[in-house]
Amino acid sequence: MRRQRLTLLPQQRPDLERQVIALTEPQMHYLRHVLRLRDGDKFWLLDGVGSWYETQLQGTLAQVGEPTLAPSQELGIELHLAIAMPKGTAMESVVRHATELGVHHIHPLWSDRTVNRHDLGRQKLQRWQRIASEAAELSLRSHCPPVSAPQDYSQWLANWADTFGQKLIAVTDRGAPHLLNLWASNCDRPMALLTGCEGGWTARETQAAQDYGFRPCSLGDRTLSAVTAPLAGLSLLAALWESQQ
């Protein structure tokens, strides 16, 4: 039987040195009522940054053993998704499935056409991070991708663009080259994919990205939704990377 898993919250990582973790109420509920674990039962504790720990449940505490190098389920390249937030709860699906596909970091953005209010995005941040943690556990990942606090599009470009080697922005322009034709496998720096919300990017936003070195790319002949586009792009990039390793 495969041993159950739980991913630590970032603020709990310092407690690993003491080998005792005080579990939160949601973690206790998950272990005892979802996984049906009892005192003395063992599970894997994932630190979210590359190590697993054989752990025993004792009351409201997790007794932590020595770290084990996590089985490699990562892409080997830091793939960042920057997405103009779609309407409603659609961002939850993006976070969940992008994590399963191997994304390294998720950056929610406010663009010219974003419908979500600025305060609403921040209120949902904790939930998005919890969804990412659950998806990382499900897909046996050693890295749990952080979900950044939402930023304005222009601010994000100024703060992050220089971080990346390959930089792509998905557009609906039929004249843009396909993502497959822009892929370069010899890049050893983090890579970024920008995708828009409903209605896509404005001309101003596309030009701003190009000014920072992003190359417009197509994801195919069909028009994709704000949820499908980032997942299609990530799937292509992950497949390209893994096929050449």
XYZ file of N, CA and C in Angstrom:
735
model
N 0.846 -1.199 0.000
C 0.000 0.000 0.000
C 0.883 1.251 0.000
N 0.614 2.180 -0.851
C 1.411 3.390 -0.934
C 1.167 4.268 0.293
N 2.270 4.726 0.883
C 2.155 5.553 2.083
C 1.593 6.932 1.732
N 0.746 7.460 2.619
C 0.106 8.752 2.387
C 1.113 9.889 2.557
N 0.751 11.060 2.000
C 1.680 12.187 1.976
C 0.995 13.461 2.465
N 1.802 14.357 3.023
C 1.337 15.676 3.441
C 2.460 16.670 3.178
N 2.125 17.816 2.590
C 3.120 18.849 2.318
C 3.099 19.899 3.421
N 4.276 20.244 3.913
C 4.402 21.276 4.938
C 4.026 22.650 4.404
N 3.518 23.485 5.274
C 3.375 24.895 4.961
C 4.750 25.555 5.066
N 5.012 26.580 4.261
C 6.335 27.231 4.321
C 6.729 27.667 5.727
N 5.764 28.163 6.503
C 6.092 28.646 7.849
C 6.405 27.513 8.824
N 6.130 26.263 8.429
C 6.432 25.133 9.306
C 7.832 24.561 9.075
N 8.472 24.921 7.981
C 9.771 24.322 7.644
C 10.837 24.521 8.715
N 10.912 25.699 9.367
C 11.951 25.846 10.404
C 11.845 24.821 11.531
N 10.644 24.284 11.770
C 10.456 23.317 12.857
C 11.032 21.944 12.528
N 11.430 21.727 11.272
C 12.000 20.436 10.902
C 13.271 20.138 11.690
N 14.013 21.166 12.052
C 15.245 20.955 12.812
C 14.957 20.341 14.184
N 13.798 20.640 14.743
C 13.428 20.081 16.057
C 12.785 18.708 15.917
N 12.479 18.333 14.666
C 11.880 17.038 14.344
C 10.491 16.853 14.947
N 9.860 17.958 15.290
C 8.475 17.924 15.769
C 7.719 19.063 15.099
N 6.610 18.735 14.440
C 5.797 19.729 13.753
C 4.436 19.802 14.429
N 4.043 20.992 14.842
C 2.685 21.198 15.347
C 1.753 21.322 14.149
N 0.832 20.393 14.039
C -0.059 20.345 12.880
C -1.191 21.354 13.016
N -1.589 21.933 11.905
C -2.717 22.858 11.893
C -4.022 22.071 11.903
N -5.109 22.752 12.192
C -6.413 22.079 12.192
C -6.746 21.470 10.835
N -6.551 22.192 9.708
C -6.814 21.559 8.409
C -5.929 20.335 8.163
N -4.676 20.384 8.588
C -3.798 19.225 8.420
C -4.271 18.052 9.261
N -4.701 18.334 10.490
C -5.224 17.273 11.345
C -6.474 16.649 10.733
N -7.352 17.488 10.228
C -8.571 16.976 9.599
C -8.224 16.079 8.417
N -7.266 16.525 7.612
C -6.878 15.754 6.426
C -6.288 14.404 6.827
N -5.387 14.402 7.786
C -4.728 13.158 8.184
C -5.684 12.189 8.865
N -6.533 12.702 9.751
C -7.365 11.813 10.566
C -8.704 11.465 9.923
N -9.294 12.416 9.202
C -10.643 12.179 8.683
C -10.684 11.887 7.184
N -9.680 12.337 6.451
C -9.619 12.027 5.021
C -8.751 10.796 4.785
N -7.536 10.803 5.337
C -6.637 9.662 5.171
C -6.884 8.560 6.197
N -7.653 8.851 7.254
C -8.010 7.878 8.296
C -6.781 7.354 9.042
N -5.817 8.212 9.300
C -4.646 7.797 10.065
C -4.927 7.890 11.563
N -4.239 7.038 12.327
C -4.355 7.036 13.783
C -2.981 7.282 14.402
N -2.964 7.529 15.716
C -1.684 7.708 16.397
C -0.779 6.514 16.122
N 0.465 6.810 15.783
C 1.435 5.760 15.486
C 1.554 5.441 14.014
N 0.558 5.827 13.217
C 0.637 5.588 11.775
C 1.699 6.494 11.151
N 2.336 5.980 10.096
C 3.396 6.724 9.431
C 2.923 7.262 8.081
N 3.513 8.378 7.703
C 3.221 8.982 6.398
C 4.452 9.754 5.953
N 4.451 10.160 4.697
C 5.546 10.969 4.174
C 5.207 12.443 4.342
N 6.157 13.181 4.892
C 6.023 14.629 5.010
C 6.929 15.268 3.962
N 6.351 16.062 3.066
C 7.100 16.716 2.004
C 7.382 18.159 2.408
N 8.638 18.578 2.296
C 8.949 19.955 2.694
C 8.699 20.962 1.580
N 8.368 20.481 0.385
C 8.048 21.379 -0.721
C 9.253 21.932 -1.444
N 10.460 21.589 -0.974
C 11.673 22.103 -1.621
C 12.671 20.989 -1.922
N 12.191 19.736 -1.952
C 13.048 18.674 -2.455
C 13.269 17.469 -1.562
N 12.810 17.486 -0.313
C 13.051 16.351 0.584
C 11.745 15.786 1.137
N 11.778 14.479 1.415
C 10.674 13.796 2.071
C 11.156 13.323 3.440
N 10.232 13.251 4.393
C 10.566 12.811 5.748
C 9.581 11.726 6.167
N 10.119 10.582 6.638
C 9.241 9.565 7.220
C 8.754 10.100 8.562
N 7.452 10.163 8.725
C 6.861 10.882 9.853
C 5.795 10.025 10.526
N 5.686 10.177 11.833
C 4.696 9.427 12.607
C 3.720 10.395 13.259
N 2.451 10.065 13.186
C 1.411 10.896 13.780
C 1.287 10.588 15.267
N 1.372 11.639 16.087
C 1.216 11.502 17.538
C 0.366 12.663 18.042
N -0.900 12.406 18.290
C -1.799 13.458 18.758
C -1.915 14.568 17.729
N -1.571 15.772 18.136
C -1.614 16.915 17.213
C -0.231 17.246 16.665
N 0.708 16.307 16.859
C 2.083 16.532 16.419
C 2.487 15.521 15.357
N 3.468 15.924 14.565
C 4.102 15.027 13.609
C 5.540 14.818 14.058
N 5.893 13.570 14.398
C 7.256 13.225 14.791
C 8.044 12.911 13.523
N 9.040 13.747 13.240
C 9.719 13.726 11.944
C 11.035 12.970 12.027
N 11.271 12.074 11.052
C 12.527 11.344 10.969
C 13.552 12.076 10.123
N 14.542 11.333 9.653
C 15.601 11.926 8.844
C 15.105 12.167 7.419
N 15.641 13.203 6.765
C 15.196 13.495 5.400
C 15.678 12.453 4.404
N 14.867 12.243 3.398
C 15.198 11.374 2.276
C 15.090 12.196 1.005
N 16.058 12.053 0.117
C 15.984 12.782 -1.143
C 14.753 12.331 -1.905
N 13.929 13.270 -2.279
C 12.670 12.942 -2.937
C 12.906 12.339 -4.313
N 12.074 11.356 -4.703
C 12.152 10.853 -6.073
C 11.940 12.007 -7.049
N 12.730 12.037 -8.104
C 12.670 13.174 -9.024
C 11.429 13.103 -9.898
N 10.512 14.042 -9.695
C 9.333 14.178 -10.540
C 9.316 15.563 -11.185
N 10.438 16.275 -11.106
C 10.474 17.647 -11.589
C 10.984 17.713 -13.023
N 10.676 18.818 -13.681
C 11.018 18.969 -15.093
C 12.508 19.164 -15.335
N 13.209 19.717 -14.365
C 14.608 20.023 -14.593
C 14.820 21.423 -15.133
N 13.746 22.146 -15.363
C 13.809 23.546 -15.758
C 12.759 24.302 -14.951
N 13.090 25.498 -14.515
C 12.129 26.299 -13.756
C 11.177 26.981 -14.732
N 9.961 26.462 -14.795
C 8.958 26.960 -15.725
C 7.954 27.818 -14.957
N 7.923 29.110 -15.256
C 7.042 30.056 -14.574
C 5.825 30.360 -15.445
N 4.653 30.351 -14.828
C 3.421 30.754 -15.504
C 2.963 32.081 -14.928
N 2.877 33.088 -15.784
C 2.307 34.382 -15.396
C 0.980 34.516 -16.129
N -0.108 34.618 -15.383
C -1.439 34.558 -15.988
C -2.312 35.711 -15.516
N -2.903 36.412 -16.479
C -3.918 37.405 -16.140
C -5.129 36.648 -15.606
N -5.539 36.954 -14.397
C -6.521 36.126 -13.698
C -7.860 36.045 -14.427
N -8.336 34.825 -14.702
C -9.655 34.663 -15.312
C -10.768 34.931 -14.305
N -11.994 34.958 -14.811
C -13.149 35.292 -13.973
C -13.474 34.182 -12.975
N -14.184 34.587 -11.919
C -14.744 33.627 -10.970
C -13.691 32.767 -10.296
N -13.993 31.468 -10.224
C -13.092 30.524 -9.558
C -12.197 29.779 -10.540
N -12.139 30.236 -11.780
C -11.370 29.518 -12.800
C -9.888 29.417 -12.457
N -9.396 30.384 -11.700
C -7.978 30.362 -11.334
C -7.639 29.121 -10.518
N -8.598 28.603 -9.786
C -8.349 27.406 -8.986
C -7.989 26.220 -9.876
N -8.694 26.072 -10.995
C -8.386 24.985 -11.928
C -7.009 25.164 -12.541
N -6.674 26.407 -12.864
C -5.358 26.673 -13.447
C -4.259 26.290 -12.462
N -4.394 26.701 -11.211
C -3.379 26.392 -10.199
C -3.229 24.885 -10.029
N -4.351 24.193 -9.920
C -4.315 22.743 -9.686
C -3.614 22.014 -10.830
N -4.065 22.273 -12.051
C -3.548 21.500 -13.180
C -2.164 21.960 -13.616
N -1.862 23.237 -13.446
C -0.507 23.706 -13.748
C 0.504 23.051 -12.810
N 0.119 22.882 -11.549
C 0.998 22.201 -10.598
C 1.226 20.756 -11.017
N 0.171 20.074 -11.422
C 0.305 18.689 -11.872
C 1.207 18.582 -13.099
N 1.205 19.613 -13.939
C 2.003 19.597 -15.164
C 3.466 19.945 -14.922
N 3.802 20.420 -13.725
C 5.197 20.650 -13.402
C 5.637 22.087 -13.300
N 4.694 23.034 -13.267
C 5.073 24.444 -13.183
C 5.893 24.691 -11.914
N 6.838 25.600 -12.000
C 7.713 25.895 -10.861
C 7.180 27.034 -9.998
N 6.494 27.994 -10.608
C 6.037 29.194 -9.899
C 4.861 29.773 -10.674
N 3.824 30.204 -9.967
C 2.631 30.781 -10.598
C 2.509 32.235 -10.172
N 2.324 33.120 -11.159
C 2.238 34.560 -10.918
C 0.874 35.076 -11.399
N -0.107 35.274 -10.529
C -1.389 35.864 -10.946
C -1.198 37.361 -11.221
N -1.833 37.824 -12.305
C -1.658 39.218 -12.721
C -2.999 39.918 -12.914
N -3.004 41.230 -12.677
C -4.116 42.079 -13.086
C -3.740 42.731 -14.408
N -4.542 42.497 -15.420
C -4.292 43.090 -16.730
C -5.394 44.097 -17.042
N -5.331 44.691 -18.227
C -6.345 45.674 -18.620
C -7.741 45.066 -18.652
N -7.836 43.763 -18.915
C -9.144 43.115 -19.073
C -9.497 42.185 -17.921
N -8.740 42.220 -16.859
C -9.053 41.385 -15.703
C -10.328 41.881 -15.027
N -11.235 40.948 -14.726
C -12.516 41.290 -14.110
C -12.411 41.291 -12.591
N -11.632 40.361 -12.022
C -11.525 40.255 -10.561
C -11.045 41.562 -9.937
N -11.678 41.969 -8.856
C -11.240 43.155 -8.126
C -9.867 42.907 -7.506
N -9.128 43.980 -7.288
C -7.787 43.845 -6.731
C -7.808 43.165 -5.368
N -8.732 43.523 -4.503
C -8.755 42.932 -3.170
C -9.173 41.470 -3.208
N -9.987 41.096 -4.205
C -10.480 39.729 -4.294
C -9.343 38.746 -4.549
N -8.408 39.126 -5.415
C -7.284 38.249 -5.704
C -6.470 37.936 -4.466
N -6.223 38.937 -3.641
C -5.429 38.724 -2.427
C -6.168 37.840 -1.421
N -7.488 37.981 -1.362
C -8.267 37.162 -0.440
C -8.186 35.678 -0.805
N -8.006 35.389 -2.067
C -8.001 34.005 -2.528
C -6.613 33.375 -2.526
N -5.594 34.152 -2.236
C -4.227 33.667 -2.354
C -3.970 32.439 -1.492
N -4.440 32.461 -0.247
C -4.208 31.333 0.655
C -4.862 30.061 0.120
N -6.050 30.193 -0.448
C -6.719 29.020 -1.019
C -5.943 28.486 -2.222
N -5.470 29.373 -3.082
C -4.700 28.924 -4.242
C -3.454 28.156 -3.808
N -2.777 28.646 -2.769
C -1.578 27.952 -2.313
C -1.916 26.587 -1.745
N -3.043 26.470 -1.075
C -3.462 25.173 -0.547
C -3.776 24.202 -1.692
N -4.402 24.709 -2.747
C -4.697 23.873 -3.912
C -3.406 23.394 -4.559
N -2.415 24.276 -4.662
C -1.122 23.886 -5.225
C -0.479 22.792 -4.384
N -0.584 22.912 -3.071
C -0.015 21.908 -2.173
C -0.690 20.556 -2.374
N -2.010 20.552 -2.482
C -2.744 19.305 -2.695
C -2.361 18.667 -4.023
N -2.219 19.486 -5.057
C -1.869 18.964 -6.378
C -0.442 18.426 -6.399
N 0.458 19.074 -5.667
C 1.836 18.590 -5.591
C 1.890 17.226 -4.914
N 1.097 17.045 -3.874
C 1.030 15.749 -3.201
C 0.489 14.684 -4.144
N -0.571 15.015 -4.857
C -1.205 14.062 -5.765
C -0.245 13.588 -6.846
N 0.546 14.508 -7.391
C 1.423 14.173 -8.512
C 2.831 13.786 -8.057
N 3.001 13.547 -6.752
C 4.267 13.082 -6.176
C 5.423 14.028 -6.467
N 5.147 15.308 -6.452
C 6.201 16.282 -6.708
C 6.973 16.595 -5.426
N 8.262 16.836 -5.590
C 9.076 17.230 -4.445
C 9.042 18.729 -4.225
N 8.627 19.480 -5.240
C 8.561 20.944 -5.156
C 7.107 21.381 -5.217
N 6.692 22.186 -4.259
C 5.348 22.769 -4.285
C 5.465 24.185 -4.836
N 4.902 24.467 -6.002
C 5.086 25.787 -6.611
C 4.433 26.894 -5.793
N 5.170 27.932 -5.475
C 4.548 29.070 -4.795
C 3.609 29.813 -5.732
N 2.539 30.344 -5.176
C 1.627 31.220 -5.910
C 1.849 32.623 -5.359
N 2.381 33.495 -6.181
C 2.696 34.849 -5.723
C 1.427 35.653 -5.473
N 1.549 36.669 -4.646
C 0.457 37.628 -4.499
C 0.220 38.318 -5.840
N -1.045 38.537 -6.221
C -1.332 39.174 -7.509
C -0.621 40.517 -7.654
N -0.136 40.761 -8.870
C 0.549 42.012 -9.180
C -0.052 42.634 -10.434
N 0.113 43.928 -10.576
C -0.233 44.581 -11.831
C 0.722 44.101 -12.917
N 0.189 43.946 -14.103
C 0.949 43.418 -15.235
C 2.248 44.185 -15.469
N 2.167 45.492 -15.543
C 3.354 46.307 -15.824
C 4.390 46.180 -14.715
N 3.915 46.123 -13.485
C 4.824 45.978 -12.347
C 5.540 44.641 -12.402
N 4.804 43.596 -12.746
C 5.411 42.264 -12.828
C 6.491 42.223 -13.903
N 6.211 42.791 -15.061
C 7.221 42.821 -16.119
C 8.500 43.500 -15.630
N 8.339 44.621 -14.967
C 9.505 45.368 -14.493
C 10.288 44.589 -13.439
N 9.573 43.840 -12.599
C 10.220 43.131 -11.492
C 10.830 41.792 -11.891
N 10.232 41.129 -12.896
C 10.579 39.739 -13.155
C 11.215 39.456 -14.510
N 11.002 40.290 -15.501
C 11.387 39.938 -16.872
C 12.857 39.552 -17.009
N 13.733 40.224 -16.292
C 15.164 39.943 -16.426
C 15.568 38.609 -15.810
N 14.658 37.976 -15.086
C 14.953 36.695 -14.444
C 15.052 35.563 -15.456
N 14.348 35.698 -16.563
C 14.129 34.563 -17.449
C 15.058 34.560 -18.659
N 15.340 33.329 -19.127
C 16.050 33.162 -20.382
C 15.064 33.200 -21.531
N 14.288 32.121 -21.687
C 13.230 32.093 -22.697
C 11.986 32.773 -22.137
N 11.390 33.644 -22.954
C 10.217 34.411 -22.521
C 9.189 34.402 -23.647
N 8.014 33.817 -23.378
C 6.966 33.700 -24.383
C 5.670 34.318 -23.869
N 4.936 34.972 -24.760
C 3.605 35.480 -24.445
C 2.633 34.895 -25.463
N 1.636 34.155 -24.978
C 0.658 33.524 -25.865
C -0.326 34.573 -26.372
N -0.519 34.606 -27.698
C -1.411 35.578 -28.329
C -2.343 34.855 -29.290
N -3.413 35.529 -29.692
C -4.374 34.941 -30.629
C -4.089 35.334 -32.067
N -3.062 36.094 -32.306
C -2.688 36.523 -33.654
C -2.286 35.315 -34.494
N -3.020 35.065 -35.580
C -2.730 33.914 -36.435
C -1.343 34.009 -37.076
N -0.807 35.201 -37.148
C 0.505 35.365 -37.764
C 1.667 35.068 -36.833
N 1.389 34.861 -35.559
C 2.465 34.577 -34.604
C 2.998 33.165 -34.807
N 4.292 32.952 -34.656
C 4.842 31.601 -34.795
C 4.336 30.685 -33.692
N 4.208 29.401 -34.027
C 3.745 28.441 -33.033
C 4.798 28.275 -31.944
N 4.327 28.030 -30.731
C 5.232 27.822 -29.600
C 6.288 26.763 -29.918
N 5.902 25.706 -30.633
C 6.840 24.631 -30.951
C 8.029 25.124 -31.758
N 7.824 26.187 -32.520
C 8.890 26.705 -33.375
C 9.794 27.709 -32.660
N 9.444 28.063 -31.431
C 10.247 29.020 -30.675
C 11.029 28.369 -29.545
N 10.774 27.101 -29.333
C 11.403 26.389 -28.221
C 12.904 26.257 -28.430
N 13.666 26.523 -27.394
C 15.114 26.329 -27.410
C 15.485 25.481 -26.208
N 16.063 24.315 -26.452
C 16.317 23.355 -25.375
C 17.612 23.623 -24.626
N 18.401 24.580 -25.104
C 19.723 24.782 -24.502
C 19.741 25.901 -23.468
N 18.573 26.285 -22.999
C 18.498 27.383 -22.032
C 18.603 26.830 -20.611
N 19.554 27.345 -19.834
C 19.713 26.871 -18.461
C 19.175 27.862 -17.439
N 18.439 28.864 -17.907
C 17.821 29.839 -17.005
C 16.319 29.566 -16.913
N 15.646 30.092 -15.896
C 14.196 29.914 -15.805
C 13.484 30.413 -17.059
N 12.326 29.820 -17.324
C 11.537 30.139 -18.511
C 10.170 30.653 -18.081
N 9.601 31.592 -18.848
C 8.298 32.173 -18.499
C 7.327 32.072 -19.663
N 6.082 31.741 -19.319
C 4.972 31.770 -20.272
C 3.912 32.720 -19.735
N 3.540 33.702 -20.539
C 2.493 34.675 -20.206
C 1.219 34.307 -20.940
N 0.093 34.198 -20.217
C -1.191 33.956 -20.868
C -2.225 34.942 -20.337
N -3.179 35.311 -21.190
C -4.143 36.347 -20.847
C -5.429 35.810 -20.246
N -6.287 36.729 -19.830
C -7.612 36.370 -19.321
C -8.605 36.399 -20.476
N -9.901 36.402 -20.162
C -10.919 36.469 -21.196
C -10.706 37.740 -22.033
N -10.701 37.580 -23.346
C -10.473 38.717 -24.230
C -9.028 38.897 -24.634
N -8.121 38.163 -23.975
C -6.714 38.208 -24.356
C -6.013 39.485 -23.930
N -4.877 39.720 -24.533
C -4.068 40.899 -24.233
C -4.458 42.073 -25.110
N -4.331 43.269 -24.592
C -4.487 44.459 -25.429
C -3.199 44.651 -26.226
N -3.287 45.466 -27.271
C -2.093 45.747 -28.077
C -1.004 46.384 -27.219
N -1.412 47.220 -26.291
C -0.441 47.870 -25.404
C 0.304 46.844 -24.564
N -0.431 45.864 -24.046
C 0.195 44.855 -23.195
C 1.138 43.956 -23.985
N 0.721 43.578 -25.186
C 1.592 42.748 -26.018
C 2.887 43.476 -26.337
N 2.767 44.745 -26.677
C 3.962 45.525 -26.997
C 4.856 45.692 -25.769
N 4.243 45.887 -24.603
C 5.029 46.027 -23.373
C 5.843 44.767 -23.099
N 5.219 43.599 -23.313
C 5.941 42.343 -23.112
C 7.102 42.218 -24.097
N 6.854 42.581 -25.343
C 7.922 42.523 -26.339
C 9.074 43.461 -25.978
N 8.750 44.597 -25.420
C 9.797 45.539 -25.004
C 10.699 44.928 -23.932
N 10.166 43.960 -23.186
C 10.959 43.274 -22.163
C 11.528 41.947 -22.661
N 11.438 41.701 -23.954
C 12.057 40.518 -24.524
C 11.169 39.310 -24.690
N 9.866 39.433 -24.420
C 8.946 38.322 -24.629
C 8.623 38.190 -26.116
N 8.563 36.941 -26.576
C 8.235 36.686 -27.979
C 6.786 36.195 -28.087
N 5.964 36.834 -28.926
C 4.591 36.359 -29.118
C 4.590 34.967 -29.736
N 3.692 34.114 -29.255
C 3.594 32.762 -29.802
C 2.135 32.349 -29.896
N 1.878 31.422 -30.800
C 0.546 30.840 -30.972
C 0.513 29.476 -30.300
N -0.650 29.110 -29.768
C -0.845 27.780 -29.193
C -1.670 26.889 -30.113
N -1.875 27.322 -31.359
C -2.629 26.533 -32.327
C -3.672 27.358 -33.042
N -4.364 26.731 -33.973
C -5.330 27.446 -34.811
C -6.647 27.736 -34.102
N -6.930 27.049 -33.023
C -8.193 27.248 -32.336
C -8.037 28.289 -31.223
N -9.113 29.012 -30.963
C -9.107 29.984 -29.868
C -9.376 29.248 -28.559
N -8.476 29.380 -27.604
C -8.576 28.664 -26.339
C -9.090 29.579 -25.237
N -9.756 28.994 -24.265
C -10.254 29.774 -23.130
C -9.093 30.207 -22.242
N -9.396 31.098 -21.308
C -8.367 31.598 -20.394
C -7.860 30.508 -19.455
N -8.619 29.424 -19.307
C -8.184 28.295 -18.491
C -7.399 27.294 -19.328
N -7.864 27.027 -20.540
C -7.216 26.029 -21.388
C -5.866 26.500 -21.906
N -5.747 27.776 -22.253
C -4.517 28.287 -22.873
C -3.267 28.039 -22.021
N -3.258 28.405 -20.737
C -2.035 28.157 -19.963
C -1.712 26.679 -19.820
N -2.734 25.843 -19.706
C -2.490 24.412 -19.553
C -1.978 23.802 -20.848
N -2.497 24.273 -21.985
C -1.990 23.799 -23.270
C -0.532 24.205 -23.449
N -0.231 25.458 -23.126
C 1.141 25.928 -23.260
C 2.102 25.175 -22.360
N 1.717 24.966 -21.105
C 2.571 24.230 -20.179
C 2.762 22.784 -20.618
N 1.704 22.171 -21.135
C 1.804 20.787 -21.605
C 2.809 20.673 -22.743
N 2.754 21.613 -23.674
C 3.697 21.600 -24.792
C 5.132 21.773 -24.298
N 5.340 22.732 -23.415
C 6.690 23.002 -22.932
C 7.239 21.834 -22.115
N 6.389 21.237 -21.273
C 6.832 20.093 -20.479
C 7.185 18.912 -21.374
N 6.351 18.654 -22.386
C 6.618 17.542 -23.296
C 7.898 17.776 -24.094
N 8.106 19.001 -24.548
C 9.325 19.319 -25.294
C 10.564 19.099 -24.433
N 10.506 19.572 -23.205
C 11.659 19.428 -22.321
C 11.953 17.958 -22.027
N 10.922 17.201 -21.660
C 11.129 15.807 -21.273
C 11.548 14.943 -22.453
N 11.101 15.278 -23.651
C 11.457 14.477 -24.826
C 12.923 14.628 -25.207
N 13.578 15.666 -24.701
C 14.968 15.917 -25.079
C 15.945 15.633 -23.945
N 15.439 15.018 -22.867
C 16.325 14.690 -21.750
C 16.817 13.247 -21.836
